[in-house]
Structure formats: structure tokens, C-alpha cells
GROMACS .gro file of C-alpha atoms in nm:
model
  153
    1UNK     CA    1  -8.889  11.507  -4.610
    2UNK     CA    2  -8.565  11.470  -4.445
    3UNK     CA    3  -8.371  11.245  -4.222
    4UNK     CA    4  -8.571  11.393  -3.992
    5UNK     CA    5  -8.879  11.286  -4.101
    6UNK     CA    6  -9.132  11.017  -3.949
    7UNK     CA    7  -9.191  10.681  -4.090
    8UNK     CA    8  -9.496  10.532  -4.018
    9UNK     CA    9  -9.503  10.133  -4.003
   10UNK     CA   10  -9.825   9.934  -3.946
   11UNK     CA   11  -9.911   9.694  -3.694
   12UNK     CA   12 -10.041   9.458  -3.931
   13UNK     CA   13  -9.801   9.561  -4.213
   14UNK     CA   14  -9.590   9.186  -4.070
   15UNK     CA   15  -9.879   8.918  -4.153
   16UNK     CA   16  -9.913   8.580  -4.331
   17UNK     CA   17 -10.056   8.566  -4.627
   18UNK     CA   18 -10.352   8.346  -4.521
   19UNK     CA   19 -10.447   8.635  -4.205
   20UNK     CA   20 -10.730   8.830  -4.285
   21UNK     CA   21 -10.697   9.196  -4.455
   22UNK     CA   22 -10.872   9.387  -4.109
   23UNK     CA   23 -10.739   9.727  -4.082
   24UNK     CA   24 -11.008   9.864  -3.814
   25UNK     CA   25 -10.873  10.089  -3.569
   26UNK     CA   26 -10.544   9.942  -3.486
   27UNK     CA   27 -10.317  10.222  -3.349
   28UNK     CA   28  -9.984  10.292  -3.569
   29UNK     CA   29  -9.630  10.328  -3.460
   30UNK     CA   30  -9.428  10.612  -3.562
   31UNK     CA   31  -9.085  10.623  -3.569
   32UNK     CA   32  -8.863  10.893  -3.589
   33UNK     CA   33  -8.536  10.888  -3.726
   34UNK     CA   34  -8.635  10.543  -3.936
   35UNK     CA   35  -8.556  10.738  -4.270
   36UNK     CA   36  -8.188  10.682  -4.356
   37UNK     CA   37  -7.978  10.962  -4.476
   38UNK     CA   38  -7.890  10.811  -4.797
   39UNK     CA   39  -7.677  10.634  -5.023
   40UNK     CA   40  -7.284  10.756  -5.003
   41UNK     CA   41  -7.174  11.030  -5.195
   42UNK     CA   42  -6.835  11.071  -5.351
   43UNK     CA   43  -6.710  11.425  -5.194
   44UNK     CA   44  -6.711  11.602  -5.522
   45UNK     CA   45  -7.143  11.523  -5.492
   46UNK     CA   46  -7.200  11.625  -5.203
   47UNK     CA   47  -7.406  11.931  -5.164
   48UNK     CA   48  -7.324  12.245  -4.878
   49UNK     CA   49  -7.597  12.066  -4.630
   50UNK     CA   50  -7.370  11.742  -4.683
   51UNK     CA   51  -7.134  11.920  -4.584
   52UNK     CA   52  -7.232  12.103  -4.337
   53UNK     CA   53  -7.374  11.760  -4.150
   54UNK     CA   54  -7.041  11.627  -4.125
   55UNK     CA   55  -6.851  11.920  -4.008
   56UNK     CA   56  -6.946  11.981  -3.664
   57UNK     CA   57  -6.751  12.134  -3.470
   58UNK     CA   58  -6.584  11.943  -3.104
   59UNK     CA   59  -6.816  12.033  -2.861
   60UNK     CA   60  -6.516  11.842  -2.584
   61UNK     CA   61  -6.297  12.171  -2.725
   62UNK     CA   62  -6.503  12.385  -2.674
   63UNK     CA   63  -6.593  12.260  -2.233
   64UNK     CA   64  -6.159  12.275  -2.229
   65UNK     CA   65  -6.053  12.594  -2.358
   66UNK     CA   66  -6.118  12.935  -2.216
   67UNK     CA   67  -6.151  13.213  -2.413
   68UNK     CA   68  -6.105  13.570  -2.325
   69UNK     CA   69  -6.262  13.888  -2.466
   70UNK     CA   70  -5.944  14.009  -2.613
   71UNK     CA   71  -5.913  13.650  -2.830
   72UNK     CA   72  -5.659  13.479  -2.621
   73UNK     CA   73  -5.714  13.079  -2.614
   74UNK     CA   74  -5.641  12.968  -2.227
   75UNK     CA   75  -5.605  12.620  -2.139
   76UNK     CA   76  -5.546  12.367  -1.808
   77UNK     CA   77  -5.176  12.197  -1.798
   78UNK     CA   78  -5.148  11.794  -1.807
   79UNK     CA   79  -5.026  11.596  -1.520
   80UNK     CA   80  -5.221  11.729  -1.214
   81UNK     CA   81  -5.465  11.465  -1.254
   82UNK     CA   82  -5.306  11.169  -0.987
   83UNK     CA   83  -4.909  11.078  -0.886
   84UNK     CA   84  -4.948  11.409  -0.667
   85UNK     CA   85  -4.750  11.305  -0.387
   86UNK     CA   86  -4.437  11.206  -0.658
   87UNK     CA   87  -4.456  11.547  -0.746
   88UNK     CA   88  -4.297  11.907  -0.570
   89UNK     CA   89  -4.549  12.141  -0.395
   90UNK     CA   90  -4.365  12.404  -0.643
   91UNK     CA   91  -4.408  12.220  -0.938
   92UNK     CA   92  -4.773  12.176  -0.867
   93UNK     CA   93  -4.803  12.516  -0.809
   94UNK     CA   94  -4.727  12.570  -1.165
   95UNK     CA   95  -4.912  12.319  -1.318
   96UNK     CA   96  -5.268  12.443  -1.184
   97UNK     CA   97  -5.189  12.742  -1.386
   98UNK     CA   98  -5.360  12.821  -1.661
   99UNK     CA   99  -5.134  12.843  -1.984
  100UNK     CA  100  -5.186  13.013  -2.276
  101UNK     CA  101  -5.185  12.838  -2.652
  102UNK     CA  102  -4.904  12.882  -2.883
  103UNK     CA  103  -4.869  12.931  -3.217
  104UNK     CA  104  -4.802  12.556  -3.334
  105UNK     CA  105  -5.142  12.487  -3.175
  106UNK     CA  106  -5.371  12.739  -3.380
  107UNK     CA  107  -5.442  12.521  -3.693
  108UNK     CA  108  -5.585  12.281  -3.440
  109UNK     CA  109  -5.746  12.460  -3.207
  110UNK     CA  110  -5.930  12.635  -3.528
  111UNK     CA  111  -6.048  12.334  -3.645
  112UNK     CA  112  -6.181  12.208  -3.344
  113UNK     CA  113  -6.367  12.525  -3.244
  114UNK     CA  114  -6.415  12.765  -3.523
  115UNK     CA  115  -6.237  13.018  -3.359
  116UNK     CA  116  -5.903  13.180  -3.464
  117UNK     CA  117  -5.662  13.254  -3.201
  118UNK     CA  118  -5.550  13.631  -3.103
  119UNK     CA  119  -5.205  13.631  -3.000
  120UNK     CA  120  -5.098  13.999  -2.836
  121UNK     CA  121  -4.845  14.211  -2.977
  122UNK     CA  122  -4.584  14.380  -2.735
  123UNK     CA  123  -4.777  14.745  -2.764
  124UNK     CA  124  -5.117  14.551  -2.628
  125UNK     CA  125  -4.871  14.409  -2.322
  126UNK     CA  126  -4.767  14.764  -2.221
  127UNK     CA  127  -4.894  14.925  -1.931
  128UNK     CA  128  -4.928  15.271  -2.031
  129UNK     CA  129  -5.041  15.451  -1.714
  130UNK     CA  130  -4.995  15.318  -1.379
  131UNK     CA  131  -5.161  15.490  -1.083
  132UNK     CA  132  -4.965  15.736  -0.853
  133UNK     CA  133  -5.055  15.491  -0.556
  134UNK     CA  134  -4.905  15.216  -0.639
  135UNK     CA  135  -4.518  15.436  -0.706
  136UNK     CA  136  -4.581  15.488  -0.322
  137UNK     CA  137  -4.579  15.105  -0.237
  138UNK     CA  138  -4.424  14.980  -0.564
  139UNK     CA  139  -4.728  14.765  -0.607
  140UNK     CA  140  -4.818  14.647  -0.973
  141UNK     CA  141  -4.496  14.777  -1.157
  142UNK     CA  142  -4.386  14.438  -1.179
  143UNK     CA  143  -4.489  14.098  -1.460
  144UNK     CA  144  -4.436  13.847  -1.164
  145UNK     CA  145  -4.775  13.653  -1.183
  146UNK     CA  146  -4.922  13.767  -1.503
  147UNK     CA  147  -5.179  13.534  -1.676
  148UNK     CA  148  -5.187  13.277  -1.379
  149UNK     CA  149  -5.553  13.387  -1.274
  150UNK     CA  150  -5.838  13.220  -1.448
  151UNK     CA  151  -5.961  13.588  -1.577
  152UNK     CA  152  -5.755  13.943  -1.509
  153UNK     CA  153  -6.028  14.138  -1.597
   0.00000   0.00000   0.00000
């Protein structure tokens, strides 16, 4: 089997020579996980399921990023965490936004997650109709705001 695999070890199986050879009905021990995975194997040896064991993704990436059904990667801003009082009630404000990852931080991000990064073109950020009722009360016609909500769904 696998590394998976139980080993079973005796109760008597540790004994001095001189001890008697009883092996009545003396309950056994298994242990799982006793099987070892192996010797090492040079990279160029390894087989896919080698592989594949030591490429796991970051499950800690995956709890801190957000990701939204058009691709976007969302994620939380440093420096809200303590020294609040230091810091303006404007410039906390902004940090409890949400901001949105860059380009430099794709490569990372993809090989934390497994998960490529969608970054919107300009025709995607158009809005291409906007309701008569908001002309009226020149609601929604302007950017102020956009992307600070957890999900604009």
C-alpha cells in the first residue's frame, strides 16, 4: 500500500529472548501513518503523485483573498490591526477598504492559489445604460466609491 497504509506491530513483537513464544489472544495495535513515504528522490525521479504531494496549494491564501465572479482578486489593507488612535479617522476610513491586486502581485497570488487573476479592461468599466431615474437626481453617474464595498453585485 501507500503512506497511507496501516502497520500492524505486536504486543509481544519487544521480548527477551529467554520469554516464552505465547501468542494467544493478545490484542494488536495498529497504527496508521507508521509507513514512511520513502527514501528521497532527486527531482528528475520523482513521479506526477510526487509531485503532486508536495505542491499543495496555501490554504492561508485562499481564507485572505476574495474573489469575485468576474475574476477580480480583492484583498484587506495592512495597518488597521492596533496603533489606531496614532492614526486619522480619514485615513482609517481608507484602510478598511478593500483593495484590489495589481499586476506585480499575479505571479504570486497564482502560485499560492491556483487561480489567475482577471484584471478589467476599460470597455468592462463602462456603464452603458443608466436609468432615466437617476438623470432626475443625478444619482449613480458618478465613480466616487467604486470597489470599496465587500461585493457590488
Amino acid at each position: 500500500g501507500g503512506p497511507s497504509a496501516p502497520g500492524v506491530v505486536e504486543l509481544g513483537s519487544a521480548r527477551l529472548g529467554d520469554e516464552g513464544e505465547e501468542d494467544g489472544d493478545e490484542p494488536r495495535i495498529i497504527m496508521f501513518g507508521a509507513k514512511s513515504i520513502g527514501p528521497y528522490k532527486e527531482p528528475k525521479d520523482r513521479t506526477r503523485k510526487d509531485q503532486k504531494r508536495h505542491a499543495r496549494r496555501n490554504s492561508a491564501a485562499k481564507a485572505r483573498f476574495l474573489w469575485m465572479p468576474d475574476g477580480t482578486c480583492w484583498r484587506r489593507q495592512k495597518g488597521v490591526r492596533h496603533l489606531k488612535s496614532k492614526k486619522s479617522k480619514r485615513r482609517m476610513k481608507r484602510l478598511y477598504q478593500l483593495v484590489q491586486l495589481g499586476k506585480p502581485e499575479r505571479k504570486r497570488v497564482y502560485k499560492l492559489t491556483g487561480r489567475r487573476i482577471a484584471f478589467p479592461k476599460a470597455k468592462d468599466l463602462i456603464r452603458r445604460k443608466i436609468p432615466e431615474a437617476r438623470y432626475a437626481n443625478q444619482f449613480g453617474l458618478s465613480d466616487y466609491g467604486v470597489g470599496t464595498a465587500l461585493c457590488s453585485l
